N, CA, C and O of each residue as an XYZ file, in Angstrom:
928
protein
N      34.660    -26.545    107.597
C      35.086    -25.750    106.456
C      36.066    -24.666    106.880
O      35.920    -24.069    107.946
N      37.059    -24.417    106.045
C      37.984    -23.313    106.281
C      37.327    -21.998    105.857
O      36.334    -21.995    105.129
N      37.889    -20.894    106.318
C      37.374    -19.570    105.982
C      38.469    -18.772    105.304
O      39.590    -18.704    105.807
N      38.156    -18.164    104.163
C      39.123    -17.330    103.459
C      38.486    -15.980    103.159
O      37.263    -15.852    103.104
N      39.326    -14.990    102.970
C      38.845    -13.645    102.676
C      39.235    -13.253    101.258
O      40.398    -13.355    100.868
N      38.255    -12.810    100.503
C      38.475    -12.312     99.148
C      38.328    -10.796     99.170
O      37.351    -10.260     99.693
N      39.300    -10.125     98.602
C      39.181     -8.686     98.456
C      38.426     -8.415     97.163
O      38.916     -8.709     96.073
N      37.223     -7.851     97.296
C      36.430     -7.573     96.108
C      37.152     -6.580     95.208
O      37.624     -5.546     95.681
N      37.242     -6.879     93.928
C      37.941     -5.977     93.003
C      37.188     -4.666     92.828
O      35.957     -4.641     92.813
N      37.928     -3.593     92.698
C      37.327     -2.290     92.423
C      37.350     -2.077     90.910
O      38.379     -1.742     90.324
N      36.196     -2.279     90.305
C      36.089     -2.193     88.851
C      35.576     -0.823     88.440
O      34.727     -0.239     89.113
N      36.102     -0.310     87.323
C      35.546      0.928     86.792
C      34.185      0.632     86.160
O      33.766     -0.523     86.082
N      33.516      1.663     85.720
C      32.150      1.501     85.219
C      32.078      0.505     84.066
O      31.219     -0.376     84.058
N      32.982      0.643     83.091
C      32.920     -0.206     81.903
C      33.221     -1.666     82.242
O      32.584     -2.572     81.704
N      34.182     -1.894     83.124
C      34.507     -3.263     83.526
C      33.354     -3.890     84.286
O      33.011     -5.050     84.054
N      32.747     -3.123     85.200
C      31.619     -3.635     85.971
C      30.450     -4.003     85.057
O      29.802     -5.031     85.253
N      30.186     -3.163     84.063
C      29.097     -3.453     83.124
C      29.402     -4.683     82.277
O      28.502     -5.454     81.947
N      30.668     -4.863     81.927
C      31.041     -6.032     81.129
C      30.854     -7.319     81.920
O      30.401     -8.326     81.376
N      31.207     -7.286     83.219
C      31.010     -8.460     84.070
C      29.522     -8.764     84.215
O      29.120     -9.927     84.181
N      28.708     -7.731     84.375
C      27.260     -7.936     84.469
C      26.705     -8.523     83.168
O      25.808     -9.366     83.197
N      27.236     -8.080     82.038
C      26.811     -8.620     80.755
C      27.172    -10.095     80.627
O      26.384    -10.901     80.132
N      28.373    -10.431     81.080
C      28.800    -11.833     81.081
C      27.883    -12.662     81.968
O      27.484    -13.764     81.593
N      27.551    -12.141     83.132
C      26.638    -12.827     84.057
C      25.283    -13.070     83.412
O      24.744    -14.174     83.487
N      24.734    -12.043     82.779
C      23.416    -12.157     82.154
C      23.415    -13.172     81.024
O      22.496    -13.984     80.910
N      24.448    -13.126     80.187
C      24.524    -14.063     79.066
C      24.683    -15.496     79.538
O      24.145    -16.413     78.918
N      25.411    -15.704     80.621
C      25.549    -17.046     81.170
C      24.208    -17.554     81.678
O      23.880    -18.725     81.487
N      23.430    -16.692     82.323
C      22.113    -17.092     82.803
C      21.191    -17.472     81.650
O      20.388    -18.396     81.777
N      21.301    -16.769     80.530
C      20.461    -17.075     79.370
C      20.831    -18.411     78.717
O      20.081    -18.927     77.888
N      21.971    -18.961     79.085
C      22.356    -20.273     78.539
C      21.504    -21.397     79.117
O      21.473    -22.501     78.574
N      20.806    -21.111     80.230
C      19.906    -22.106     80.810
C      20.358    -22.594     82.166
O      21.553    -22.634     82.460
N      19.403    -22.961     82.984
C      19.704    -23.412     84.347
C      20.390    -24.772     84.382
O      20.945    -25.162     85.409
N      20.354    -25.496     83.264
C      21.016    -26.793     83.214
C      22.525    -26.659     83.017
O      23.262    -27.634     83.162
N      22.977    -25.463     82.690
C      24.418    -25.217     82.527
C      24.990    -24.815     83.883
O      25.094    -23.629     84.194
N      25.357    -25.801     84.678
C      25.830    -25.547     86.043
C      27.345    -25.598     86.155
O      27.963    -24.678     86.691
N      27.937    -26.659     85.654
C      29.389    -26.816     85.728
C      30.008    -26.222     84.471
O      29.880    -26.786     83.385
N      30.678    -25.082     84.618
C      31.232    -24.352     83.485
C      32.751    -24.287     83.613
O      33.271    -23.779     84.607
N      33.454    -24.795     82.619
C      34.917    -24.749     82.639
C      35.398    -23.547     81.829
O      34.907    -23.286     80.731
N      36.357    -22.827     82.386
C      36.972    -21.689     81.713
C      38.399    -22.060     81.330
O      39.156    -22.588     82.144
N      38.752    -21.778     80.090
C      40.113    -22.041     79.647
C      40.585    -20.904     78.754
O      39.834    -19.974     78.460
N      41.836    -20.993     78.330
C      42.426    -19.981     77.458
C      43.427    -20.674     76.546
O      43.657    -21.878     76.660
N      44.009    -19.915     75.656
C      45.026    -20.490     74.778
C      46.373    -20.587     75.492
O      47.057    -21.607     75.411
N      46.744    -19.517     76.189
C      48.037    -19.458     76.867
C      47.843    -18.869     78.263
O      46.730    -18.511     78.649
N      48.928    -18.776     79.003
C      48.886    -18.214     80.347
C      48.726    -16.691     80.299
O      48.986    -16.041     79.286
N      48.288    -16.156     81.435
C      48.233    -14.701     81.658
C      47.274    -13.965     80.733
O      47.517    -12.814     80.371
N      46.186    -14.626     80.351
C      45.173    -13.956     79.539
C      44.028    -13.387     80.383
O      43.063    -12.850     79.840
N      44.137    -13.505     81.704
C      43.141    -12.919     82.598
C      42.012    -13.845     82.983
O      40.956    -13.390     83.422
N      42.222    -15.153     82.823
C      41.158    -16.137     83.065
C      40.731    -16.184     84.529
O      39.537    -16.145     84.827
N      41.698    -16.267     85.447
C      41.360    -16.405     86.870
C      40.638    -15.168     87.389
O      39.670    -15.285     88.139
N      41.095    -14.003     87.001
C      40.439    -12.777     87.451
C      39.018    -12.689     86.891
O      38.101    -12.252     87.585
N      38.840    -13.099     85.648
C      37.513    -13.091     85.035
C      36.556    -13.999     85.809
O      35.425    -13.612     86.101
N      37.013    -15.202     86.137
C      36.172    -16.148     86.872
C      35.835    -15.606     88.255
O      34.694    -15.714     88.705
N      36.812    -15.031     88.924
C      36.593    -14.493     90.260
C      35.554    -13.378     90.232
O      34.650    -13.351     91.067
N      35.675    -12.466     89.286
C      34.711    -11.372     89.173
C      33.311    -11.883     88.827
O      32.316    -11.390     89.358
N      33.241    -12.867     87.937
C      31.956    -13.435     87.562
C      31.315    -14.153     88.745
O      30.113    -14.021     88.972
N      32.102    -14.906     89.493
C      31.569    -15.623     90.654
C      30.978    -14.673     91.681
O      29.902    -14.930     92.222
N      31.673    -13.583     91.950
C      31.168    -12.583     92.896
C      29.890    -11.948     92.361
O      28.934    -11.743     93.109
N      29.873    -11.636     91.064
C      28.693    -11.012     90.458
C      27.471    -11.928     90.532
O      26.362    -11.457     90.786
N      27.661    -13.215     90.315
C      26.551    -14.168     90.409
C      26.054    -14.293     91.848
O      24.849    -14.367     92.088
N      26.970    -14.317     92.787
C      26.577    -14.442     94.196
C      25.814    -13.210     94.665
O      24.970    -13.305     95.556
N      26.102    -12.068     94.080
C      25.434    -10.826     94.479
C      23.958    -10.800     94.088
O      23.193    -10.012     94.644
N      23.546    -11.641     93.147
C      22.126    -11.714     92.787
C      21.480    -12.963     93.392
O      20.412    -13.396     92.959
N      22.145    -13.530     94.397
C      21.556    -14.627     95.150
C      21.862    -16.017     94.645
O      21.331    -16.990     95.180
N      22.702    -16.143     93.628
C      23.080    -17.464     93.136
C      24.135    -18.079     94.062
O      25.045    -17.395     94.530
N      23.993    -19.361     94.309
C      24.975    -20.068     95.136
C      26.079    -20.573     94.215
O      25.834    -21.378     93.317
N      27.289    -20.093     94.447
C      28.395    -20.291     93.500
C      29.574    -20.968     94.196
O      29.913    -20.654     95.337
N      30.189    -21.912     93.470
C      31.457    -22.491     93.920
C      32.499    -22.287     92.834
O      32.274    -22.632     91.674
N      33.632    -21.731     93.210
C      34.757    -21.596     92.286
C      35.721    -22.739     92.561
O      36.227    -22.883     93.674
N      35.970    -23.545     91.548
C      36.835    -24.718     91.667
C      38.125    -24.481     90.899
O      38.113    -24.347     89.675
N      39.236    -24.429     91.619
C      40.535    -24.250     90.970
C      41.065    -25.617     90.549
O      41.599    -26.372     91.362
N      40.907    -25.920     89.258
C      41.360    -27.207     88.725
C      42.634    -27.067     87.909
O      42.986    -27.970     87.150
N      43.327    -25.946     88.056
C      44.646    -25.810     87.436
C      45.657    -26.413     88.400
O      46.257    -25.715     89.217
N      45.830    -27.708     88.285
C      46.667    -28.442     89.230
C      48.154    -28.308     88.939
O      48.983    -28.742     89.739
N      48.497    -27.716     87.811
C      49.903    -27.579     87.444
C      50.500    -26.248     87.904
O      51.663    -26.181     88.302
N      49.679    -25.183     87.843
C      50.175    -23.870     88.237
C      49.036    -23.057     88.851
O      48.586    -22.071     88.267
N      48.567    -23.478     90.044
C      47.448    -22.779     90.676
C      47.859    -21.401     91.196
O      48.955    -21.231     91.732
N      46.970    -20.425     91.032
C      47.270    -19.062     91.488
C      46.175    -18.501     92.382
O      46.361    -17.445     92.988
N      45.046    -19.178     92.478
C      43.892    -18.610     93.172
C      44.151    -18.381     94.658
O      43.750    -17.352     95.202
N      44.811    -19.319     95.314
C      45.046    -19.177     96.754
C      45.846    -17.923     97.057
O      45.642    -17.292     98.094
N      46.752    -17.555     96.166
C      47.562    -16.367     96.369
C      46.764    -15.073     96.280
O      47.266    -14.013     96.656
N      45.525    -15.141     95.787
C      44.685    -13.955     95.674
C      43.687    -13.845     96.821
O      42.824    -12.967     96.824
N      43.813    -14.739     97.790
C      42.924    -14.735     98.948
C      43.766    -14.689    100.222
O      44.972    -14.936    100.198
N      43.114    -14.373    101.317
C      43.809    -14.296    102.603
C      43.192    -15.296    103.573
O      41.971    -15.360    103.722
N      44.039    -16.069    104.224
C      43.578    -17.003    105.239
C      44.682    -17.243    106.256
O      45.869    -17.184    105.933
N      44.280    -17.509    107.466
C      45.242    -17.839    108.529
C      45.263    -19.339    108.802
O      45.992    -19.813    109.673
N      44.458    -20.075    108.050
C      44.352    -21.522    108.247
C      45.143    -22.286    107.193
O      45.490    -21.753    106.139
N      45.417    -23.549    107.505
C      46.021    -24.441    106.520
C      44.904    -24.992    105.650
O      44.056    -25.751    106.120
N      44.905    -24.608    104.381
C      43.794    -24.927    103.482
C      44.078    -26.215    102.717
O      45.151    -26.378    102.135
N      43.115    -27.123    102.722
C      43.193    -28.329    101.907
C      42.520    -28.048    100.562
O      41.697    -27.140    100.451
N      42.877    -28.836     99.538
C      42.370    -28.527     98.212
C      41.922    -29.737     97.409
O      41.747    -30.835     97.937
N      41.742    -29.498     96.110
C      41.207    -30.516     95.203
C      42.072    -31.766     95.156
O      41.550    -32.881     95.140
N      43.381    -31.594     95.135
C      44.247    -32.778     95.058
C      44.135    -33.638     96.308
O      44.302    -34.855     96.233
N      43.856    -33.029     97.453
C      43.637    -33.822     98.675
C      42.396    -34.703     98.521
O      42.384    -35.859     98.945
N      41.353    -34.135     97.906
C      40.121    -34.913     97.729
C      40.299    -36.009     96.684
O      39.917    -37.157     96.913
N      40.880    -35.657     95.533
C      41.009    -36.635     94.454
C      41.960    -37.776     94.799
O      41.839    -38.876     94.261
N      42.906    -37.509     95.698
C      43.828    -38.571     96.135
C      43.313    -39.279     97.386
O      44.021    -40.078     97.998
N      42.069    -38.971     97.753
C      41.367    -39.620     98.875
C      42.034    -39.371    100.225
O      41.962    -40.207    101.126
N      42.686    -38.209    100.356
C      43.259    -37.837    101.646
C      42.286    -37.034    102.498
O      42.456    -36.932    103.713
N      41.254    -36.458    101.856
C      40.278    -35.648    102.572
C      38.887    -35.867    101.996
O      38.727    -36.219    100.827
N      37.878    -35.650    102.848
C      36.489    -35.701    102.394
C      36.103    -34.321    101.866
O      36.788    -33.331    102.123
N      35.008    -34.271    101.131
C      34.627    -33.049    100.429
C      34.436    -31.863    101.360
O      34.895    -30.761    101.056
N      33.774    -32.067    102.476
C      33.469    -30.951    103.369
C      34.733    -30.255    103.871
O      34.694    -29.076    104.221
N      35.833    -30.966    103.907
C      37.083    -30.396    104.420
C      37.890    -29.641    103.371
O      38.895    -29.011    103.700
N      37.463    -29.696    102.116
C      38.200    -28.957    101.079
C      37.409    -27.759    100.556
O      37.942    -26.953     99.792
N      36.143    -27.635    100.960
C      35.347    -26.465    100.573
C      35.622    -25.332    101.545
O      35.523    -25.517    102.758
N      35.965    -24.169    101.031
C      36.260    -23.000    101.861
C      35.148    -21.967    101.723
O      34.773    -21.586    100.614
N      34.630    -21.525    102.852
C      33.690    -20.412    102.853
C      34.473    -19.120    102.654
O      35.628    -19.016    103.068
N      33.846    -18.145    102.023
C      34.488    -16.847    101.834
C      33.686    -15.757    102.544
O      32.592    -16.002    103.052
N      34.248    -14.562    102.568
C      33.558    -13.417    103.152
C      32.466    -12.874    102.240
O      31.750    -11.946    102.616
N      32.334    -13.443    101.050
C      31.264    -13.062    100.121
C      30.116    -14.048    100.279
O      30.308    -15.241    100.044
N      28.927    -13.591    100.668
C      27.789    -14.508    100.836
C      27.504    -15.296     99.563
O      27.584    -14.760     98.458
N      27.170    -16.574     99.729
C      26.804    -17.485     98.626
C      27.982    -17.877     97.744
O      27.782    -18.460     96.678
N      29.209    -17.569     98.165
C      30.375    -17.814     97.311
C      31.418    -18.651     98.053
O      32.015    -18.190     99.027
N      31.631    -19.887     97.584
C      32.613    -20.800     98.172
C      33.712    -21.110     97.167
O      33.563    -20.879     95.967
N      34.819    -21.637     97.681
C      35.971    -21.958     96.832
C      36.540    -23.319     97.215
O      36.597    -23.670     98.394
N      36.954    -24.073     96.218
C      37.839    -25.228     96.434
C      39.154    -24.901     95.735
O      39.197    -24.768     94.512
N      40.219    -24.773     96.508
C      41.523    -24.466     95.932
C      42.139    -25.731     95.339
O      41.654    -26.838     95.574
N      43.202    -25.555     94.574
C      43.802    -26.680     93.853
C      44.500    -27.664     94.787
O      44.447    -28.875     94.574
N      45.156    -27.138     95.823
C      45.946    -27.998     96.688
C      47.363    -28.159     96.166
O      47.740    -27.497     95.199
N      48.153    -29.024     96.785
C      49.536    -29.223     96.345
C      49.617    -29.729     94.903
O      48.758    -30.489     94.457
N      50.647    -29.306     94.186
C      50.835    -29.753     92.800
C      51.178    -31.242     92.799
O      52.167    -31.648     93.409
N      50.359    -32.070     92.111
C      50.596    -33.514     92.108
C      51.507    -33.924     90.956
O      51.721    -33.135     90.037
N      52.047    -35.135     90.986
C      52.874    -35.611     89.868
C      52.045    -36.083     88.677
O      52.579    -36.280     87.585
N      50.729    -36.267     88.887
C      49.872    -36.851     87.838
C      48.560    -36.084     87.693
O      47.497    -36.675     87.886
N      48.591    -34.781     87.359
C      47.351    -33.991     87.318
C      46.309    -34.515     86.340
O      45.129    -34.574     86.684
N      46.713    -34.900     85.125
C      45.742    -35.367     84.134
C      45.039    -36.636     84.601
O      43.843    -36.806     84.366
N      45.773    -37.525     85.261
C      45.182    -38.765     85.755
C      44.167    -38.496     86.858
O      43.113    -39.130     86.903
N      44.482    -37.553     87.750
C      43.542    -37.223     88.817
C      42.262    -36.623     88.260
O      41.168    -36.951     88.720
N      42.391    -35.747     87.274
C      41.225    -35.081     86.710
C      40.363    -36.011     85.857
O      39.174    -35.755     85.668
N      40.949    -37.075     85.350
C      40.183    -38.033     84.540
C      39.625    -39.182     85.387
O      39.000    -40.098     84.853
N      39.847    -39.134     86.689
C      39.389    -40.213     87.559
C      37.896    -40.121     87.832
O      37.277    -39.078     87.617
N      37.333    -41.202     88.298
C      35.899    -41.218     88.617
C      35.575    -40.299     89.784
O      34.433    -39.864     89.933
N      36.573    -39.999     90.616
C      36.334    -39.146     91.778
C      36.060    -37.700     91.359
O      35.290    -36.998     92.015
N      36.685    -37.257     90.276
C      36.408    -35.908     89.794
C      34.992    -35.828     89.238
O      34.273    -34.862     89.496
N      34.596    -36.824     88.486
C      33.233    -36.865     87.952
C      32.207    -36.909     89.089
O      31.194    -36.211     89.044
N      32.476    -37.732     90.105
C      31.584    -37.827     91.264
C      31.524    -36.500     92.014
O      30.470    -36.117     92.523
N      32.658    -35.800     92.080
C      32.703    -34.505     92.751
C      31.749    -33.521     92.091
O      30.966    -32.863     92.775
N      31.808    -33.415     90.770
C      30.938    -32.479     90.061
C      29.462    -32.846     90.215
O      28.611    -31.968     90.360
N      29.168    -34.129     90.182
C      27.783    -34.555     90.365
C      27.270    -34.160     91.742
O      26.122    -33.735     91.873
N      28.094    -34.291     92.757
C      27.697    -33.906     94.119
C      27.519    -32.404     94.230
O      26.545    -31.936     94.820
N      28.454    -31.642     93.667
C      28.388    -30.186     93.766
C      27.171    -29.623     93.039
O      26.622    -28.603     93.456
N      26.747    -30.268     91.964
C      25.563    -29.808     91.225
C      24.310    -29.794     92.108
O      23.376    -29.032     91.857
N      24.299    -30.632     93.131
C      23.134    -30.710     94.016
C      23.081    -29.556     95.009
O      22.037    -29.310     95.613
N      24.186    -28.851     95.184
C      24.256    -27.815     96.219
C      24.463    -26.406     95.664
O      24.192    -25.427     96.359
N      24.939    -26.290     94.420
C      25.285    -24.977     93.881
C      24.550    -24.712     92.576
O      24.265    -25.626     91.802
N      24.249    -23.428     92.352
C      23.650    -23.023     91.078
C      24.687    -23.015     89.966
O      24.388    -23.348     88.819
N      25.926    -22.627     90.323
C      27.012    -22.595     89.344
C      28.301    -23.111     89.977
O      28.646    -22.759     91.105
N      29.000    -23.952     89.221
C      30.353    -24.387     89.576
C      31.263    -23.846     88.479
O      31.261    -24.358     87.360
N      32.032    -22.825     88.793
C      32.930    -22.186     87.826
C      34.314    -22.788     87.995
O      34.904    -22.712     89.073
N      34.831    -23.389     86.928
C      36.061    -24.174     87.019
C      37.203    -23.477     86.294
O      37.147    -23.260     85.084
N      38.224    -23.136     87.038
C      39.431    -22.536     86.474
C      40.359    -23.671     86.045
O      40.800    -24.462     86.879
N      40.654    -23.754     84.752
C      41.470    -24.860     84.241
C      42.706    -24.313     83.538
O      42.752    -23.128     83.209
N      43.705    -25.153     83.303
C      44.933    -24.689     82.633
C      44.662    -24.270     81.193
O      43.656    -24.680     80.614
N      45.540    -23.463     80.604
C      45.411    -23.097     79.187
C      45.432    -24.346     78.309
O      46.332    -25.178     78.425
N      44.453    -24.471     77.445
C      44.354    -25.665     76.604
C      45.408    -25.674     75.509
O      45.689    -26.717     74.918
N      45.990    -24.514     75.240
C      47.068    -24.480     74.265
C      48.367    -25.054     74.785
O      49.299    -25.285     74.016
N      48.437    -25.290     76.111
C      49.666    -25.818     76.717
C      49.556    -27.289     77.104
O      50.456    -28.080     76.822
N      48.436    -27.654     77.758
C      48.245    -29.035     78.224
C      46.812    -29.462     77.949
O      45.953    -28.630     77.657
N      46.559    -30.756     78.043
C      45.267    -31.317     77.677
C      44.271    -31.325     78.832
O      43.126    -31.737     78.644
N      44.675    -30.884     80.017
C      43.844    -30.994     81.220
C      42.457    -30.393     81.034
O      41.471    -30.974     81.488
N      42.362    -29.236     80.372
C      41.071    -28.559     80.217
C      40.087    -29.401     79.419
O      38.892    -29.400     79.717
N      40.567    -30.116     78.412
C      39.690    -30.988     77.631
C      39.194    -32.151     78.482
O      38.049    -32.582     78.345
N      40.051    -32.655     79.354
C      39.658    -33.734     80.269
C      38.566    -33.234     81.207
O      37.570    -33.923     81.427
N      38.750    -32.042     81.757
C      37.749    -31.445     82.650
C      36.453    -31.197     81.893
O      35.369    -31.491     82.396
N      36.564    -30.657     80.685
C      35.386    -30.294     79.898
C      34.487    -31.485     79.604
O      33.276    -31.321     79.458
N      35.052    -32.665     79.517
C      34.255    -33.856     79.219
C      33.241    -34.155     80.316
O      32.305    -34.927     80.100
N      33.417    -33.551     81.493
C      32.494    -33.750     82.610
C      31.627    -32.524     82.879
O      30.860    -32.506     83.842
N      31.743    -31.492     82.029
C      31.076    -30.221     82.299
C      29.874    -29.985     81.382
O      29.685    -30.678     80.382
N      29.066    -28.981     81.755
C      27.866    -28.650     80.991
C      28.129    -27.584     79.931
O      27.310    -27.381     79.034
N      29.254    -26.912     80.030
C      29.571    -25.865     79.075
C      30.982    -25.354     79.299
O      31.586    -25.605     80.342
N      31.504    -24.636     78.312
C      32.862    -24.102     78.403
C      32.889    -22.678     77.880
O      32.079    -22.300     77.034
N      33.825    -21.892     78.390
C      34.003    -20.512     77.961
C      35.487    -20.243     77.763
O      36.313    -20.589     78.607
N      35.808    -19.626     76.644
C      37.176    -19.200     76.360
C      37.419    -17.804     76.907
O      36.562    -16.929     76.785
N      38.567    -17.594     77.502
C      39.031    -16.249     77.825
C      40.234    -15.981     76.932
O      41.241    -16.685     77.010
N      40.129    -14.970     76.088
C      41.147    -14.721     75.078
C      41.612    -13.268     75.157
O      40.805    -12.339     75.120
N      42.910    -13.095     75.263
C      43.461    -11.741     75.317
C      43.464    -11.113     73.927
O      43.918    -11.723     72.959
N      42.957     -9.899     73.841
C      42.872     -9.202     72.566
C      44.253     -8.984     71.953
O      45.162     -8.462     72.599
N      44.389     -9.397     70.686
C      45.622     -9.162     69.953
C      46.786    -10.036     70.340
O      47.909     -9.792     69.898
N      46.553    -11.061     71.163
C      47.660    -11.867     71.674
C      47.864    -13.161     70.886
O      49.000    -13.526     70.581
N      46.774    -13.856     70.556
C      46.866    -15.142     69.866
C      46.476    -15.016     68.398
O      45.654    -14.176     68.031
N      47.066    -15.845     67.579
C      46.707    -15.853     66.169
C      45.359    -16.546     65.979
O      44.927    -17.337     66.818
N      44.721    -16.241     64.887
C      43.442    -16.874     64.559
C      43.606    -18.394     64.449
O      42.760    -19.143     64.937
N      44.672    -18.844     63.823
C      44.892    -20.283     63.627
C      45.078    -21.003     64.960
O      44.541    -22.091     65.165
N      45.849    -20.385     65.871
C      46.085    -21.003     67.175
C      44.775    -21.102     67.952
O      44.485    -22.133     68.559
N      43.978    -20.021     67.931
C      42.692    -20.043     68.632
C      41.769    -21.115     68.054
O      41.044    -21.775     68.798
N      41.792    -21.289     66.746
C      40.978    -22.314     66.103
C      41.422    -23.713     66.526
O      40.585    -24.582     66.769
N      42.723    -23.932     66.614
C      43.244    -25.235     67.029
C      42.803    -25.571     68.450
O      42.397    -26.698     68.734
N      42.887    -24.583     69.339
C      42.482    -24.796     70.727
C      40.974    -25.052     70.807
O      40.523    -25.922     71.551
N      40.211    -24.290     70.041
C      38.761    -24.481     69.990
C      38.427    -25.900     69.529
O      37.520    -26.526     70.078
N      39.133    -26.406     68.548
C      38.888    -27.754     68.036
C      39.158    -28.814     69.094
O      38.431    -29.802     69.191
N      40.205    -28.607     69.885
C      40.503    -29.548     70.966
C      39.366    -29.596     71.973
O      39.003    -30.666     72.461
N      38.805    -28.429     72.282
C      37.717    -28.374     73.248
C      36.457    -29.031     72.690
O      35.729    -29.699     73.424
N      36.197    -28.846     71.403
C      35.024    -29.461     70.779
C      35.104    -30.981     70.812
O      34.077    -31.651     70.927
N      36.301    -31.529     70.714
C      36.471    -32.981     70.731
C      36.091    -33.584     72.077
O      35.818    -34.781     72.172
N      36.074    -32.746     73.127
C      35.689    -33.228     74.458
C      34.181    -33.393     74.581
O      33.694    -33.956     75.561
N      33.435    -32.901     73.582
C      31.988    -33.038     73.600
C      31.288    -32.062     74.529
O      30.134    -32.274     74.901
N      31.978    -30.996     74.906
C      31.402    -30.000     75.811
C      30.969    -28.772     75.017
O      31.782    -28.220     74.276
N      29.720    -28.324     75.142
C      29.272    -27.152     74.383
C      30.104    -25.908     74.709
O      30.348    -25.610     75.878
N      30.532    -25.193     73.685
C      31.234    -23.927     73.882
C      30.186    -22.825     73.960
O      29.526    -22.516     72.967
N      30.036    -22.237     75.132
C      28.984    -21.248     75.358
C      29.352    -19.887     74.803
O      28.471    -19.105     74.446
N      30.638    -19.595     74.724
C      31.056    -18.297     74.205
C      32.490    -17.998     74.560
O      33.236    -18.866     75.013
N      32.864    -16.742     74.343
C      34.232    -16.306     74.602
C      34.232    -14.934     75.252
O      33.379    -14.093     74.968
N      35.198    -14.725     76.123
C      35.419    -13.417     76.733
C      36.669    -12.828     76.097
O      37.765    -13.364     76.255
N      36.502    -11.733     75.383
C      37.636    -11.039     74.783
C      38.184    -10.077     75.827
O      37.542     -9.086     76.175
N      39.360    -10.377     76.312
C      39.908     -9.713     77.495
C      41.028     -8.735     77.131
O      41.635     -8.825     76.063
N      41.284     -7.796     78.051
C      42.378     -6.828     77.929
C      42.286     -6.022     76.631
O      43.274     -5.818     75.926
N      41.081     -5.580     76.349
C      40.844     -4.770     75.152
C      41.202     -3.320     75.445
O      40.834     -2.788     76.492
N      41.908     -2.688     74.538
C      42.230     -1.271     74.663
C      41.015     -0.473     74.186
O      40.814     -0.291     72.985
N      40.207      0.002     75.144
C      38.963      0.663     74.763
C      39.190      2.060     74.188
O      38.258      2.687     73.684
N      40.431      2.545     74.265
C      40.699      3.850     73.660
C      40.773      3.765     72.144
O      40.636      4.771     71.448
N      40.994      2.537     71.632
C      41.096      2.367     70.178
C      40.089      1.376     69.626
O      39.933      1.269     68.410
N      39.386      0.633     70.519
C      38.444     -0.377     70.062
C      37.047     -0.050     70.549
O      36.874      0.567     71.600
N      36.050     -0.465     69.782
C      34.663     -0.223     70.165
C      34.123     -1.407     70.949
O      33.225     -2.119     70.500
N      34.697     -1.599     72.142
C      34.232     -2.659     73.021
C      33.767     -2.051     74.332
O      34.106     -0.916     74.667
N      32.982     -2.830     75.067
C      32.418     -2.338     76.305
C      33.229     -2.879     77.476
O      32.899     -3.921     78.042
N      34.291     -2.166     77.834
C      34.994     -2.505     79.058
C      36.140     -3.456     78.873
O      36.394     -3.965     77.782
N      36.828     -3.682     79.976
C      38.061     -4.457     79.977
C      37.861     -5.895     79.533
O      38.758     -6.490     78.936
N      36.679     -6.464     79.822
C      36.467     -7.863     79.497
C      35.926     -8.065     78.097
O      35.767     -9.199     77.644
N      35.645     -6.970     77.412
C      35.216     -7.096     76.031
C      33.832     -7.684     75.888
O      33.104     -7.842     76.868
N      33.476     -8.006     74.658
C      32.164     -8.574     74.390
C      32.143    -10.052     74.750
O      33.148    -10.754     74.629
N      30.980    -10.508     75.194
C      30.776    -11.923     75.476
C      29.744    -12.430     74.497
O      28.620    -11.927     74.476
N      30.086    -13.395     73.698
C      29.117    -13.877     72.722
C      29.580    -15.157     72.093
O      30.477    -15.818     72.615
N      28.995    -15.514     71.000
C      29.361    -16.740     70.314
C      30.808    -16.661     69.828
O      31.289    -15.601     69.430
N      31.477    -17.789     69.869
C      32.885    -17.804     69.484
C      33.052    -17.395     68.029
O      34.086    -16.850     67.644
N      32.041    -17.655     67.235
C      32.094    -17.272     65.826
C      32.284    -15.786     65.638
O      32.958    -15.357     64.702
N      31.695    -14.994     66.519
C      31.854    -13.547     66.410
C      33.304    -13.177     66.652
O      33.863    -12.331     65.953
N      33.911    -13.811     67.639
C      35.322    -13.553     67.918
C      36.171    -13.911     66.709
O      37.104    -13.189     66.358
N      35.842    -15.033     66.076
C      36.602    -15.488     64.911
C      36.542    -14.442     63.780
O      37.556    -14.101     63.171
N      35.343    -13.957     63.526
C      35.195    -13.021     62.418
C      35.944    -11.724     62.672
O      36.497    -11.132     61.745
N      35.964    -11.278     63.923
C      36.616    -10.009     64.236
C      38.131    -10.139     64.263
O      38.845     -9.182     63.963
N      38.628    -11.333     64.623
C      40.057    -11.485     64.819
C      40.775    -12.149     63.652
O      42.004    -12.224     63.640
N      40.017    -12.632     62.672
C      40.645    -13.369     61.574
C      41.659    -12.493     60.855
O      41.397    -11.337     60.523
N      42.827    -13.084     60.628
C      43.919    -12.343     59.999
C      44.148    -12.843     58.581
O      45.030    -12.341     57.884
């Protein structure tokens, strides 16, 4: 296994409490919800940072966590970590160039591992819909309490719906005031067609000086609550 270093984020009180709330609510979803895909409507809504903070928070209470970067079109996770090694990733495994043990990276955070995306392939949707991706998740479920999957924005490409069809649950990360109600509903409908339960939504980048939310990540709850608050 390769070794990478994650710089733990310095969160203010409200952000730290919001991440803990997200962690607690995810645990209440049940121990059978292991493989969780995170998506958004568009890019830059804070999805990767949210997953990273949640993964660290879960590992801090003794949960064994793997963060899987399945955004094969525009991966950013590797750029947020430090390593002196040549790291292999998900595309190496799905294209049968590497075995699983060689693509899992240990981190400096106990109980927290990462599989990076790897080189951008010419056929990301085909790789993610292959039997090897399904087999990968089944294998990882035997070793980890949670597999947190960073996927592309569902408002841009269909990859997240393909991933969701193999997962136990899904979570939306939505930037406050950025997307229209209709667009969010359309993206939600696409995810529902994959047959994956929507566990909730993270309302991100909330201006707490003008809104009654708890911290940067906002409230975590049923998507219906988000709909009612954001409907225009």
